[in-house]
Each structure stands twice: as C-alpha cells, then as structure tokens.
Coordinates of C-alpha atoms and ligand atoms in Angstrom, one line a residue:
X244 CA -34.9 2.5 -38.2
X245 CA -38.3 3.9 -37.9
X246 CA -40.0 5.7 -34.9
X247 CA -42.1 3.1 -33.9
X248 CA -39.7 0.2 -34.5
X249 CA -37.2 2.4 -32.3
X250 CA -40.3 2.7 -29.7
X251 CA -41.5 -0.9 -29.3
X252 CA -37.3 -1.6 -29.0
X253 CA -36.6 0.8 -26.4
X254 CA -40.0 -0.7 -24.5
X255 CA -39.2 -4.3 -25.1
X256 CA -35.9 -3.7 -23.9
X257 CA -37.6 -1.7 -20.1
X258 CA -39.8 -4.5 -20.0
X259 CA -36.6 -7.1 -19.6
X260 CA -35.2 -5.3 -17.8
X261 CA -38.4 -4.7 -15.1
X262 CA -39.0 -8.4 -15.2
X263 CA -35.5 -9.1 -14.7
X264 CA -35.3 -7.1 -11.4
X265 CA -38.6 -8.7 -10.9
X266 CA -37.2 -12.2 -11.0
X267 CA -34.1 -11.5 -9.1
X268 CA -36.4 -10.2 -6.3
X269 CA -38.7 -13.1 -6.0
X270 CA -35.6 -15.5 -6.4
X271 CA -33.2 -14.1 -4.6
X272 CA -32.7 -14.6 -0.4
X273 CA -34.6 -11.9 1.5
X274 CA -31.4 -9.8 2.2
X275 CA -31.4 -6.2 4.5
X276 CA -28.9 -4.9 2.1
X277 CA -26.6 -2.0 2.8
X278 CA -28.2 1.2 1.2
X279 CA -26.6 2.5 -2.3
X280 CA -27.7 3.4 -5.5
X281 CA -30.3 1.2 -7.3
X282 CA -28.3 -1.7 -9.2
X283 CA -29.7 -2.7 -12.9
X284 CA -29.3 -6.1 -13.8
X285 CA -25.7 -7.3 -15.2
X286 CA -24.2 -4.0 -14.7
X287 CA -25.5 -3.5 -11.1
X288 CA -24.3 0.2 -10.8
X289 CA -21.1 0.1 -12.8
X290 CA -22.4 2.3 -15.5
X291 CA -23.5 5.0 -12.4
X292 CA -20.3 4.6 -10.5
X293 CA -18.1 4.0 -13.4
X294 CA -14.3 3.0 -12.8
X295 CA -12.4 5.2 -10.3
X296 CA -13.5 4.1 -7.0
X297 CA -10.5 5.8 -5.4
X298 CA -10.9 6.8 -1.6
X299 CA -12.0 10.3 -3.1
X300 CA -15.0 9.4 -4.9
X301 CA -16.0 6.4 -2.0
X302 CA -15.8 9.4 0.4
X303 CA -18.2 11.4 -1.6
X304 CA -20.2 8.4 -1.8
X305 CA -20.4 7.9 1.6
X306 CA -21.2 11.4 2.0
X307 CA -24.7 10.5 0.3
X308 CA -25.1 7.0 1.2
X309 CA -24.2 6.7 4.8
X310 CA -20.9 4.9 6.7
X311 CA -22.0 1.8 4.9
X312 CA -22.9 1.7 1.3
X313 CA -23.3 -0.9 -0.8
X314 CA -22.0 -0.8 -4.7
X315 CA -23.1 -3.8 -7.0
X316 CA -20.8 -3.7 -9.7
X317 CA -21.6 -6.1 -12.0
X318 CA -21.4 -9.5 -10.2
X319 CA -19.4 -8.5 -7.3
X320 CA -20.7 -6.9 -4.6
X321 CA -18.6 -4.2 -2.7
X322 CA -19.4 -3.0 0.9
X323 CA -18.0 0.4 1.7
X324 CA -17.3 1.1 5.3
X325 CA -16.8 4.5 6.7
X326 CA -17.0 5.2 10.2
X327 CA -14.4 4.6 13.0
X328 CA -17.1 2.5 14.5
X329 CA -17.9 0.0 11.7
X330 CA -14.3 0.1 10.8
X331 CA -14.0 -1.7 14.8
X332 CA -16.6 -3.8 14.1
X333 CA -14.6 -4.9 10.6
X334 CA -11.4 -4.7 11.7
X335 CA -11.7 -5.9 15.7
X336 CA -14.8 -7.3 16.6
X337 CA -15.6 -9.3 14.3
X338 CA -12.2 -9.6 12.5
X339 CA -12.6 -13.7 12.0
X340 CA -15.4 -13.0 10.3
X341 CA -14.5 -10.4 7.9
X342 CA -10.4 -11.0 8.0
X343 CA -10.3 -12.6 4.6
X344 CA -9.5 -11.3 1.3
X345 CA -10.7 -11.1 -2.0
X346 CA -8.9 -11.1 -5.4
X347 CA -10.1 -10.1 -8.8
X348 CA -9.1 -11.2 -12.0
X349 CA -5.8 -9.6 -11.7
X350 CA -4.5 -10.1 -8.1
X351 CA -5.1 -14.1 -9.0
X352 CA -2.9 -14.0 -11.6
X353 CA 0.2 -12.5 -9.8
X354 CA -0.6 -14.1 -6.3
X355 CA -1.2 -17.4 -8.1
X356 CA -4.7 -17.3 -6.6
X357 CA -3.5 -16.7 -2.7
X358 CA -0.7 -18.6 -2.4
X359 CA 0.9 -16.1 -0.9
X360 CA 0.5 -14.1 2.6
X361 CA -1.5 -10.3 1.6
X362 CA -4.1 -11.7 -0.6
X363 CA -4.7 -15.3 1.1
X364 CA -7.8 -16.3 2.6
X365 CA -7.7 -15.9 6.6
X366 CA -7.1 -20.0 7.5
X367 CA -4.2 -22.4 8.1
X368 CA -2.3 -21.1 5.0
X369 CA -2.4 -17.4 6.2
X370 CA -1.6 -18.6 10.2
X371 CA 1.5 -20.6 8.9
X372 CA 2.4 -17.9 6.3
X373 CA 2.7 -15.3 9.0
X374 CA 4.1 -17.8 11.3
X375 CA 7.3 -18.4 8.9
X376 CA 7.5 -14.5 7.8
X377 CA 7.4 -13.3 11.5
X378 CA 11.1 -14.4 12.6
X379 CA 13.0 -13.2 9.5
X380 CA 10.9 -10.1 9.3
X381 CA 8.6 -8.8 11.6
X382 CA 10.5 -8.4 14.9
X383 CA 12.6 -6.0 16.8
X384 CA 15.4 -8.2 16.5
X385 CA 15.4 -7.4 13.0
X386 CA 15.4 -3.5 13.4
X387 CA 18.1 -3.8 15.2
X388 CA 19.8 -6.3 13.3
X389 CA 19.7 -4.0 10.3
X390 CA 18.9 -0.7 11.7
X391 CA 22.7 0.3 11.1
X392 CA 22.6 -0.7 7.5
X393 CA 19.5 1.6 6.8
X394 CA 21.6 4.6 8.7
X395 CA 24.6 3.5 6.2
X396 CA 21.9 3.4 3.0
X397 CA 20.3 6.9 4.5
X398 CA 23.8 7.9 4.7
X399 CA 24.9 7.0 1.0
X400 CA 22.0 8.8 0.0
X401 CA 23.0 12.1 1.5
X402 CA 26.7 11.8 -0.3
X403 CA 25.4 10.9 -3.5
X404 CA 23.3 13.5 -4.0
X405 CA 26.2 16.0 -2.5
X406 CA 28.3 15.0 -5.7
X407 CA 25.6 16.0 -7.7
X408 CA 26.0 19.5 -8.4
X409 CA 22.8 20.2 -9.7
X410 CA 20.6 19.1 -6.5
X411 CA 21.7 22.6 -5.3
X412 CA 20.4 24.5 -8.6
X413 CA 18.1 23.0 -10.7
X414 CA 17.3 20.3 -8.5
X415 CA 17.1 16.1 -9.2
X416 CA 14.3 13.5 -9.1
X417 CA 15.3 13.0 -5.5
X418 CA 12.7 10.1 -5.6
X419 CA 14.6 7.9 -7.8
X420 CA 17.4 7.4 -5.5
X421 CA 15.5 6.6 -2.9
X422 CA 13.8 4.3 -4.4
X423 CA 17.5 2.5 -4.7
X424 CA 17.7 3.0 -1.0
X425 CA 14.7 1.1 -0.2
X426 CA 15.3 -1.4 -2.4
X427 CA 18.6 -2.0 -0.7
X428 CA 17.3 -1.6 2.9
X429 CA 14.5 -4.7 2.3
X430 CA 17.2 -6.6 0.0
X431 CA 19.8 -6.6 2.8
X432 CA 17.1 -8.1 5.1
X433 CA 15.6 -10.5 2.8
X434 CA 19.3 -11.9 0.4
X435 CA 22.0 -9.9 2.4
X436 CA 22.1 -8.1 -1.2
X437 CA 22.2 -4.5 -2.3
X438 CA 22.7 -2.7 -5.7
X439 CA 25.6 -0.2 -6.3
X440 CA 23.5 2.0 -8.4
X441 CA 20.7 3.0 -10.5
X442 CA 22.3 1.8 -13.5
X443 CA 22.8 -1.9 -12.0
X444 CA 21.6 -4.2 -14.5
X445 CA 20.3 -6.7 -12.3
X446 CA 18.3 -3.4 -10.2
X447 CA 16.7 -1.8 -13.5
X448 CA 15.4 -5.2 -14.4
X449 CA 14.0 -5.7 -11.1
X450 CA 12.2 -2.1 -10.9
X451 CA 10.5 -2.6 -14.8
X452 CA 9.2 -5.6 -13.4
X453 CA 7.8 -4.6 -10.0
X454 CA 6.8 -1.4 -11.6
X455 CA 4.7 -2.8 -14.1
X456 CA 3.1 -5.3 -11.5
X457 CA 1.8 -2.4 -9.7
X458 CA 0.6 -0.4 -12.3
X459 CA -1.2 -3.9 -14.0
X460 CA -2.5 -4.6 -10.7
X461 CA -3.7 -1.0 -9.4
X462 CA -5.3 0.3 -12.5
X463 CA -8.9 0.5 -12.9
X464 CA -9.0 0.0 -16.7
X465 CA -9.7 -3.7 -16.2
X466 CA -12.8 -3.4 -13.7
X467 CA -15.2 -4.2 -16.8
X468 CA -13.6 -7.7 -17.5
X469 CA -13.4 -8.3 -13.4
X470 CA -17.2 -7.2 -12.3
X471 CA -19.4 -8.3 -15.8
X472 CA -18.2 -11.9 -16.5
X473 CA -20.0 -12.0 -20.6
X474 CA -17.3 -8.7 -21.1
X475 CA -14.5 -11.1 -19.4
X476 CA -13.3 -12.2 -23.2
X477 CA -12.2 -9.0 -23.8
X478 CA -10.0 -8.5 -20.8
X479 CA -7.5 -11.5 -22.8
X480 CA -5.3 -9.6 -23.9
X481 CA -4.5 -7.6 -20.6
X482 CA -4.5 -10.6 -18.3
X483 CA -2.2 -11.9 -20.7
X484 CA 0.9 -9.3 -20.0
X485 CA -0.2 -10.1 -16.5
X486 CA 0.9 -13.7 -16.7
X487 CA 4.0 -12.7 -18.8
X488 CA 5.3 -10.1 -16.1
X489 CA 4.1 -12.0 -13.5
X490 CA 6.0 -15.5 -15.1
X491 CA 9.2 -13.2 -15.9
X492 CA 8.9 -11.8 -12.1
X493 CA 9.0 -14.9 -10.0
X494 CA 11.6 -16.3 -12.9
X495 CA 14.0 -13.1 -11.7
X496 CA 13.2 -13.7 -8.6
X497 CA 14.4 -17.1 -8.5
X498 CA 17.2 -17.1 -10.6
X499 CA 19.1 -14.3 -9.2
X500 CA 18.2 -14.4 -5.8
X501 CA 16.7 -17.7 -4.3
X502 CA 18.6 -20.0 -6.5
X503 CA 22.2 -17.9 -4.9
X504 CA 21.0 -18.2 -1.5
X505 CA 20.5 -21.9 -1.7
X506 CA 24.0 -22.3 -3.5
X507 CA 25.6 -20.2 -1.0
X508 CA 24.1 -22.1 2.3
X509 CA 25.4 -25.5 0.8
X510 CA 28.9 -24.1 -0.2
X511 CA 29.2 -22.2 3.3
X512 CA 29.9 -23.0 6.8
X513 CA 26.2 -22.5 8.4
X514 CA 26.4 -19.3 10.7
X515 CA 23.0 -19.0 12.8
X516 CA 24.2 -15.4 13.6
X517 CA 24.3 -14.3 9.7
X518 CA 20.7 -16.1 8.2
X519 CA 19.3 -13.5 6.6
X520 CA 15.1 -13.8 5.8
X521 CA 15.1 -16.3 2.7
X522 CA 17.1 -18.6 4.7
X523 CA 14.7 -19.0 7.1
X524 CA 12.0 -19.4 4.8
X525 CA 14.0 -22.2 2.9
X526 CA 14.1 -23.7 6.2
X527 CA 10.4 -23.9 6.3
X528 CA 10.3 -25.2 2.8
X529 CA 12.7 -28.4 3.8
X530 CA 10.9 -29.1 6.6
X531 CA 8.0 -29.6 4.6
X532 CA 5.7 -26.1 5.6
X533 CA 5.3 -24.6 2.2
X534 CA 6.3 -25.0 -1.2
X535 CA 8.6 -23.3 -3.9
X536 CA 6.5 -21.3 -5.1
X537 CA 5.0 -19.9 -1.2
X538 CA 8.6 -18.8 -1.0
X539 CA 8.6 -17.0 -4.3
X540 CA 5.6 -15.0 -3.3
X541 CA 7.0 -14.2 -0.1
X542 CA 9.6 -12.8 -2.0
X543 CA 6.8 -11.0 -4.0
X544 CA 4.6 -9.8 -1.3
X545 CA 7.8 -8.6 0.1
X546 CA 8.8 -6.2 -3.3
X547 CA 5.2 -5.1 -3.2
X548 CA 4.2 -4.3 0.5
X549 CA 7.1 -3.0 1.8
X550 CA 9.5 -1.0 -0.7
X551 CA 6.8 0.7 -2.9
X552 CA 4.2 1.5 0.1
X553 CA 7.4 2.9 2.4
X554 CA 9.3 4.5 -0.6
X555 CA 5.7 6.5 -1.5
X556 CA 5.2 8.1 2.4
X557 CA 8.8 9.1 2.1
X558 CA 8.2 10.7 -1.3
X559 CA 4.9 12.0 0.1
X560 CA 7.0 13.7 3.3
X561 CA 9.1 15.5 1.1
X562 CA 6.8 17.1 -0.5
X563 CA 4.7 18.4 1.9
X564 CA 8.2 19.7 3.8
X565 CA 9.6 21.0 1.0
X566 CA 5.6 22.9 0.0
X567 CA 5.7 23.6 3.8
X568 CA 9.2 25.6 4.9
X569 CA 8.1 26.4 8.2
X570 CA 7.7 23.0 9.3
X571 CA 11.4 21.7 7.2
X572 CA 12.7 24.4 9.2
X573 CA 10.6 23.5 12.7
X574 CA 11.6 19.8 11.8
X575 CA 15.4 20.6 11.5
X576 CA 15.7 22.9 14.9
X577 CA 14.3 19.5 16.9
X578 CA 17.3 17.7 15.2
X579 CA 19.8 20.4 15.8
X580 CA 18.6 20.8 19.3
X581 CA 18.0 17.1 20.6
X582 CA 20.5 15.4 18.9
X583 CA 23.4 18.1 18.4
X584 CA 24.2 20.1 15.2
X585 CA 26.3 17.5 12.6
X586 CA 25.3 14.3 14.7
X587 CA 23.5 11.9 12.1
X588 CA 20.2 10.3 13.1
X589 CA 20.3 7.1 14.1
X590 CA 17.3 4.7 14.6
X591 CA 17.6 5.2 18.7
X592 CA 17.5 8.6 18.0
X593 CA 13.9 8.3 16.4
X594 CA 12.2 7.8 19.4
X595 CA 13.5 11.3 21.3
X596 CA 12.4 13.5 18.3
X597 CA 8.1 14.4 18.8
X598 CA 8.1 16.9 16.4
X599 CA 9.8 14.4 13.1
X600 CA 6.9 11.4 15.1
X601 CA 4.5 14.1 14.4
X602 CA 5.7 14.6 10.8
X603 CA 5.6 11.1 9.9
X604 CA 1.8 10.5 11.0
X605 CA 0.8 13.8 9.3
X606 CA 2.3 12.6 6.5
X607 CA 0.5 8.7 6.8
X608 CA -2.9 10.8 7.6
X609 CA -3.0 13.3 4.6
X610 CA -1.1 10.9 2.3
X611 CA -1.8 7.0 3.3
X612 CA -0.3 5.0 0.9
X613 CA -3.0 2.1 1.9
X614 CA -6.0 4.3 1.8
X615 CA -8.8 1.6 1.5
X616 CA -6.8 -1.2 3.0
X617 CA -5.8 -3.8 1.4
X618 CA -9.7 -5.6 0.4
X619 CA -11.0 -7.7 3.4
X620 CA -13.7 -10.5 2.7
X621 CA -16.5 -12.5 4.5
X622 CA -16.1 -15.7 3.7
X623 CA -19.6 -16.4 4.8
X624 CA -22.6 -14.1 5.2
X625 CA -22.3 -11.9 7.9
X626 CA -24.2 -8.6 9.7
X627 CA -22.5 -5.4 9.6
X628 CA -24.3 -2.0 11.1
X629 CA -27.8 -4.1 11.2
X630 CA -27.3 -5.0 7.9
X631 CA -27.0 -8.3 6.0
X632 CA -24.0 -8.9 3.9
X633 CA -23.7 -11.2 1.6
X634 CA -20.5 -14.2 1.6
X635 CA -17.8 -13.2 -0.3
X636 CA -18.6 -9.6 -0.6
X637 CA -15.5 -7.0 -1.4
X638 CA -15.1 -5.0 2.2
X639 CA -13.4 -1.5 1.8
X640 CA -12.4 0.3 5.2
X641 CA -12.2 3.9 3.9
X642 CA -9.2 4.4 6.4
X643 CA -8.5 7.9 4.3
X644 CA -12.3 9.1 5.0
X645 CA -11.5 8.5 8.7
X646 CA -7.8 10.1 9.0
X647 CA -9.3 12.9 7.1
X648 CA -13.8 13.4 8.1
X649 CA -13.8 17.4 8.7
X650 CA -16.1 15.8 11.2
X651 CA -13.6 14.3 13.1
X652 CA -10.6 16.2 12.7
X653 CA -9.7 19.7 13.0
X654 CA -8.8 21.4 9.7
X655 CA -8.4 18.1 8.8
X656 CA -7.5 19.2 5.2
X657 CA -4.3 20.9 6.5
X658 CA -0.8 19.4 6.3
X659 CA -0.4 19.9 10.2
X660 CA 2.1 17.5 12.3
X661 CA 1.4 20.2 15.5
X662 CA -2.4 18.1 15.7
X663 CA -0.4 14.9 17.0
X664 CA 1.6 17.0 20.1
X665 CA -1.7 18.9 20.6
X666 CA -5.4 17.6 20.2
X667 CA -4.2 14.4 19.2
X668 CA -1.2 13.8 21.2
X669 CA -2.1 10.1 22.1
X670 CA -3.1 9.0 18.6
X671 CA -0.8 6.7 17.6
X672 CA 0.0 5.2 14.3
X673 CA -0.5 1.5 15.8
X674 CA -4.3 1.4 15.3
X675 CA -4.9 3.0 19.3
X676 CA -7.7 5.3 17.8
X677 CA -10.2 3.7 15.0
X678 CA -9.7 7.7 12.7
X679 CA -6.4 6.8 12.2
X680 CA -5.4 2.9 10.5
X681 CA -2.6 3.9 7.7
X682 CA -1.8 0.2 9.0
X683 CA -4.5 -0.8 9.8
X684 CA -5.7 -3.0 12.8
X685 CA -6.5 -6.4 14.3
X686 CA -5.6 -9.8 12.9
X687 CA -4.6 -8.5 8.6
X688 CA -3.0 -5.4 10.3
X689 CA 0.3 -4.3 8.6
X690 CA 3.0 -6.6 10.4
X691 CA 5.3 -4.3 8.7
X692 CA 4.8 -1.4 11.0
X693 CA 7.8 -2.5 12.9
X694 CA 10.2 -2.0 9.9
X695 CA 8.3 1.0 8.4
X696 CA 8.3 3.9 11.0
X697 CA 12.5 3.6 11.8
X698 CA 13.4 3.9 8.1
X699 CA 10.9 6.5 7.7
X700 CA 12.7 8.4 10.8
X701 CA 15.9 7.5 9.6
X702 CA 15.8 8.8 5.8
X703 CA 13.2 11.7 6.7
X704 CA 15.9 12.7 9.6
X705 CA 18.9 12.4 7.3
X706 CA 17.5 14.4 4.4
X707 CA 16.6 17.5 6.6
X708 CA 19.6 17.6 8.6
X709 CA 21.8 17.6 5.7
X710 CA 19.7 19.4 3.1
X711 CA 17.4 22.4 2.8
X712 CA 14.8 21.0 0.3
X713 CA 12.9 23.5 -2.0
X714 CA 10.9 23.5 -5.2
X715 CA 13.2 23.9 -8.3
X716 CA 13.9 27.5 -9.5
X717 CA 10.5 29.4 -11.2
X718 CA 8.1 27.1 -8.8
X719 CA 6.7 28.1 -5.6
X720 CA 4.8 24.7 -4.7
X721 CA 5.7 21.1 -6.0
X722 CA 2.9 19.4 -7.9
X723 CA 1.4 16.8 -5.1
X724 CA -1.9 15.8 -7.8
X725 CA -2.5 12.5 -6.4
X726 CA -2.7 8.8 -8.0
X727 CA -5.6 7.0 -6.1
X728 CA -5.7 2.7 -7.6
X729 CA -7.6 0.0 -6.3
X730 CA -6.5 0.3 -3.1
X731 CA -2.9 2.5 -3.2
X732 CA -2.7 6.0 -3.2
X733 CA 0.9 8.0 -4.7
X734 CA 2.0 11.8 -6.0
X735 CA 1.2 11.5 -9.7
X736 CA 4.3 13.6 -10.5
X737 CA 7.6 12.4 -9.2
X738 CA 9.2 15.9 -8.3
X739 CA 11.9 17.8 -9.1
X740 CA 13.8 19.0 -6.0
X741 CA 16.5 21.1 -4.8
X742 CA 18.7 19.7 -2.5
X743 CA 21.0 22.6 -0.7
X744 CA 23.9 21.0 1.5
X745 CA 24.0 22.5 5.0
X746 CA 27.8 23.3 6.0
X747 CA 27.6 22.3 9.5
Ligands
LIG60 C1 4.7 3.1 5.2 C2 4.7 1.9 4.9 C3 3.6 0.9 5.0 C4 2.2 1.1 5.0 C5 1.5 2.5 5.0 C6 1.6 -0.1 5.1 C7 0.2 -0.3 5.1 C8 -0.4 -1.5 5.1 C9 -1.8 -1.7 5.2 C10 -2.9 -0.6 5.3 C11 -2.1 -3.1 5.2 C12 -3.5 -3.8 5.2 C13 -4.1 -3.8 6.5 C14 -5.5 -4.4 6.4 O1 -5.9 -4.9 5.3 O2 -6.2 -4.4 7.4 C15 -0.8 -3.7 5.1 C16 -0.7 -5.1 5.0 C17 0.6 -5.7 4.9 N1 1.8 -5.1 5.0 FE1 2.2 -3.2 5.1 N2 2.5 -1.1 5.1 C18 3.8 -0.5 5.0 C19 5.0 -1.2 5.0 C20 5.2 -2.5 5.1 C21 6.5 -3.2 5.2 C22 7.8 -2.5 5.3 C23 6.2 -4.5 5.1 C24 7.1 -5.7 5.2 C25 8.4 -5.7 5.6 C26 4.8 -4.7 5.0 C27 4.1 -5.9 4.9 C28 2.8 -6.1 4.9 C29 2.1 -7.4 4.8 C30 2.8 -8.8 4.7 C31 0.7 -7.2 4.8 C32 -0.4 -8.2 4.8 C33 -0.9 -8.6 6.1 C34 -2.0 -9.7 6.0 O3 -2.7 -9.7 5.1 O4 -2.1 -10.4 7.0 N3 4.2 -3.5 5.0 N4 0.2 -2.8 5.1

C-alpha cells in the first residue's frame, strides 16, 4: 500500500471513530459516570485493560482511578468498588438494590441462566432458593449433625498419610487427599455418601468434571467473546465444551446420586431423624416449589461453593504454616496446652483455641478464596459514591484490596495471625468490620460461613497436632504464586509437603 493510501486510511478510520464517540455522546442519557480510563467504541477499554482483571491488577487500578472506577469492556460495563465504605453502601445499605447478579456467556451455560441459587437474580426465585437450602444446609443443627463425621474424615486423613512412608521424606501432594476429605464432608451432608479413595471410579469422574467446570468458568480466555458481541462467533467452539461438561455434570449428578436418593426413600421406612439435604430438597420439588432441574443446581452450586472454595483456604493454610515455622509451632503449643497433648480436636474444641481463630482469618485475609465476590448487579440504574450507574452493570467488591490496603492494615502484606489477638482483636470473619468480607455481607453473604470455619478448625487442628509440616528436602519456602480468575483466587502450584508424625 502506498504512503498516502495508508494516510487517508489511518484518517478515515480516526474520523469514525471521533464521530462515533460523538454520536454516542449526543445519544446516549446524560450519565455522571464513575471515573476510568477513556473507553473507544466497541472495545470500550478492553484493548487498555486487556484480560486479567484479577484482584491484583483491579487494586492497581483502583490505586489510579479512585474507590470507584468504572471499566467499559466492550458492551458490558464493570463497576469496581474499593473502599470499606462503598463496599457498605453495596453490600448493606443499599443491598436490594445492588444484591443481584450477573452472568456472562459462560456462567449461563452451566447455571442454565440462574436457575440456580449463587448466580440468580435477587427476587422470588433467590428467596425460595435459600428458603429450601437453609434447613438441610445452613444451620447449626447441621454442624452438629455432622460435626463428628468431619472429625472422623479429619481423622482418616491423619492415618492415611501415616501409612505413607514417604510424607516423612520426600513429602506427598498433601492437597490431593484433602480434597477427598472435603468431598466426603459435603457428600455426607448432601447424599449420606462418601468415597473410599482417590482411586474411586465414581470420585475421579466427579473431580474431572467439577474441575473442568471451574477452570471453563474462571478463566479469562473467553472475555473477548463475552464483552464484544461481533467477536461472540468465535467463542463456539469453547461454549461448546461448556455445554458438554456441563450436560455430562448434572447427568452424573443425577444418575448416581439423586436418582439413588429417590430409590432409597421409596424402598425405605421414612426416618425424619436420618434425611440428609437432597431429601429435603426433593421434598420441596413434590410439593410443587422448584423443579428437577433447581435441584440439580443445588447439587451444583453445592460442588462449586463449598468443596473447592473450603478445600483452597485449607491448602492456602498449609502453606503459609508450613513457609512460616514459628507460627506451626506457636499454633501446635495452643493445642498441646488447651486441649492436652494426644487429645484430637474436636469441633467444640474450636471455639477455645484464639491463636488456630487467628490463623484461620490470616489465612481468609492474605489468601481469600472469593476475592472480588461473587459479581453483584443492579438491576435498575442506581447511585453509588455520587455517581450514576447504569442498570445491569457488573459490580466488583474488591474484598482482597480491603483485607489487604497498606492503608488500612498494619504490614498488611505479612502472613501475621498475631493482628487478630492484637490491633484487630474484634474483627471478625462474619462481616463485623467492612476491611474484612472473605464472606462477604448483607443479603448474598456466604450462608456457608456456618459449615466453613468448623471444618477449617477441625482439619487445620488435626494436621498440626499430628504432623510437623515442612517444605520437601532441597526447598526452604513452598511455591505460593497465586491463581487469581474471574472472581476466585488459588496457589497455582499444588505443593509438595512433608508430613513428620509426632509420637505423642
Ligand atoms: C472458606 C470457604 C468459603 C468461602 C471463603 C466462601 C466465600 C463466599 C463468598 C465471598 C460469597 C459471595 C458473597 C457476595 O457475593 O456478597 C459466597 C457465596 C455463597 N457461598 Fe460461600 N464460601 C465458602 C464456603 C461455602 C460453603 C461451605 C458453602 C455451602 C455449604 C457455601 C455456599 C455459598 C452460597 C450458596 C453462596 C451464594 C449466596 C447467594 O448468592 O445468595 N460457601 N461464598
């Protein structure tokens, strides 16, 4: 191409794109937007911000931008919120107004576009959703109900990796049977169910699944297809593997699990005292609440929420015990002392050990697993900070920025349970201070709190009374690069560890 044919291109091309802006000024409603970078059309500033908007990067942006910044990326517009007081205003005082959700692309696929309780819109569907999961899951009743079955899970983990001879040498993926545990402690509570061991057929199949459901859903390498509609065609191929693992999930799901359940209450004399959670929620489907397939994304919300988001903190624990010795070793002479050396932890036990409290929140500060929340939504244009934003925009609460602004921390980049029995002794992990939401707060809070902090004090507890857990042999410091995804943060690296008995 010539120089001049190049030139009146390159011109013709700014002057599109200066009457486009033009046009969308003069048509578009007079809006006090957020401040952010300056959007060009269709892209808005994807091509500025690019893909990884991981808690990181939206903490540097905020950094130049303010506690509320507004991305345009492509058609969707995302609102970034960053301050302990915005986050209240989000998350409290006007949580009806911003308490609903958004899905992309991806998350419609595999929630079959909100029929099921995370990623539904807040309304009747979310209230009774909630309603029906409450009972079976979200009480103390169930804690206690189960605690003794997590101890007995904990406990199995201990003597399995005792029979391993090398956990005390060169050390084993320590995360892998855990994951096992977790699996069993929310498969007990959900189908009375657990798996005998890694190599269970039924439990391998299950874990490809779920596995590649996350990783589908988290990744950002289908942002392109999500924010710029014309690009969409080229996103077929991907959403397709989403429909197959997500078809191939709910079909496991039924088959093997729901379909038994069902069998089992018509072939058995009904015991009130033994209904474990899918029988209650196939009580709620007779009566006419919800529909097959709401109870088959219970049962997915359920493998997502709670094992992977539980099983990452307790990975994330390790690892900062095991990179910090003083602390394992701090951690272990609380248990020895309170509880008596060679008596196992037990879920009552939890609540008399401040230091292992302390650990836990360090651990869901430095490491959240939810870091940005799971996305809330306006349904309707709303004000946030004296701004205007617009319906249906994508709202991120930076909870990570918050639990971690060298603002309002001290050291705040420091692996450092002592904060929470010193300056920050009445923070608690409940949502009491607006810097610290690893659960969030308010109305889409994590109802899974209740379950959450006893099996992390249970299997936390077990592992350092029974174990001294180190780096393998020629490292000083396990690998904790992180994993940030749309809204999930985990180790990238799933460590090698050494697991040394104690002989009590
Ligand atoms: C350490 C473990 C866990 C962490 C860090 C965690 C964190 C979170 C966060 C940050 C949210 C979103 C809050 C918001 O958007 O405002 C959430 C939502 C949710 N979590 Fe958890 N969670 C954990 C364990 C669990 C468990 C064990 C369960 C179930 C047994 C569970 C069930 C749910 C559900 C159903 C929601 C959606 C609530 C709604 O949209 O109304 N979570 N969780």
């Amino acid at each position: 191409m010539d120089l001049l044919l190049l030139e009146k291109t390159l011109l013709a091309l700014f002057a599109t794109v200066i009457l486009a802006i033009a046009i969308s000024k003069l048509c578009g409603k007079k809006y006090r937007l957020p401040p952010g970078p300056l959007p060009v059309p269709v892209f808005g500033n994807w091509l500025q911000v690019g893909d990884d908007l991981n808690h990181r990067n939206l903490s540097d942006l905020a950094r130049k931008f303010g506690d509320i910044f507004l991305l345009r990326m492509g058609q969707r517009n995302l609102v970034v919120v960053s301050s302990p007081e915005l986050a209240k205003e989000v998350l409290h005082t006007q949580g009806v107004e911003f308490g609903s959700r958004t899905r992309n692309v991806v998350f419609d696929i595999f929630t079959g576009k909100g029929q099921d309780m995370v990623f539904t819109v807040y309304g009747e569907h979310w209230r009774k959703m909630r309603r029906i999961m409450t009972v079976p899951f979200f009480t103390n009743k169930v804690v206690q109900q189960y605690r003794q079955g997590w101890e007995a899970e904990a406990a199995s983990v201990v003597e399995d990796v005792k029979k391993r001879p090398e956990s005390a040498t060169t050390g084993i993926v320590l995360r892998r049977r855990l994951q096992l545990m977790m699996y069993n402690n929310m498969y007990r509570i959900m189908f009375d169910r657990r798996f005998e061991s890694e190599e269970d057929p039924l439990f391998v199949k299950l874990r490809a699944l779920n596995g590649e459901r996350s990783r589908l859903a988290q990744s950002f390498e289908y942002n392109y297809g999500d924010f710029i509609p014309i690009l969409r065609p080229f996103l077929r191929g991907y959403l397709r593997i989403c429909k197959e693992v997500k078809e191939r999930r709910l079909q496991l799901f039924n088959d093997y699990f729901v379909q038994e359940r069902k069998l089992a209450s018509t072939t058995s004399v009904s015991n009130e005292g033994l209904k474990c959670a899918i029988d209650h929620i196939l009580d709620a489907q007779h009566k006419g609440e919800i529909n097959e397939d709401n109870v088959l994304y219970i049962v997915e919300n359920i493998n997502v929420a709670a094992i992977e988001t539980t099983l990452w903190s307790i990975e994330w624990a390790i690892a900062e015990l095991v990179n910090h010795p003083e602390i394992q070793t701090k951690l272990r002479r609380e248990l020895d002392t309170v509880l008596g050396v060679g008596h196992q932890i037990t879920e009552p036990d939890t609540h008399k050990l401040p230091y292992l409290q302390a650990v836990i929140k360090e651990t869901l500060r430095l490491r959240m697993a939810i870091p940005l929340l799971v996305p809330h939504m306006n349904l309707h244009d709303a004000k946030l900070g004296g701004y205007d934003i617009p319906a249906e925009s994508k709202i991120l609460v930076n909870a990570w920025w918050l639990a971690n602004n060298p603002a309002n921390w001290d050291r705040s980049e420091e692996f450092r349970p002592e904060r929470f029995l010193e300056e920050e002794s009445k923070v608690e992990a409940n949502g009491n201070d607006f810097r610290f939401l690893p659960f969030g707060v308010g109305r889409r809070s994590c109802p899974g709190i209740i379950l959450a902090l006893p099996i992390l004090g249970i299997t936390i507890g077990r592992l350092v009374q029974n174990f001294e857990l180190l780096p393998p042999p020629g490292c000083s410091k396990l690998d904790t690069t992180e994993k940030g995804g749309q809204f999930s943060l985990h180790i990238l690296n799933h460590s090698t560890i050494v697991a040394k008995p104690r002989t009590f």
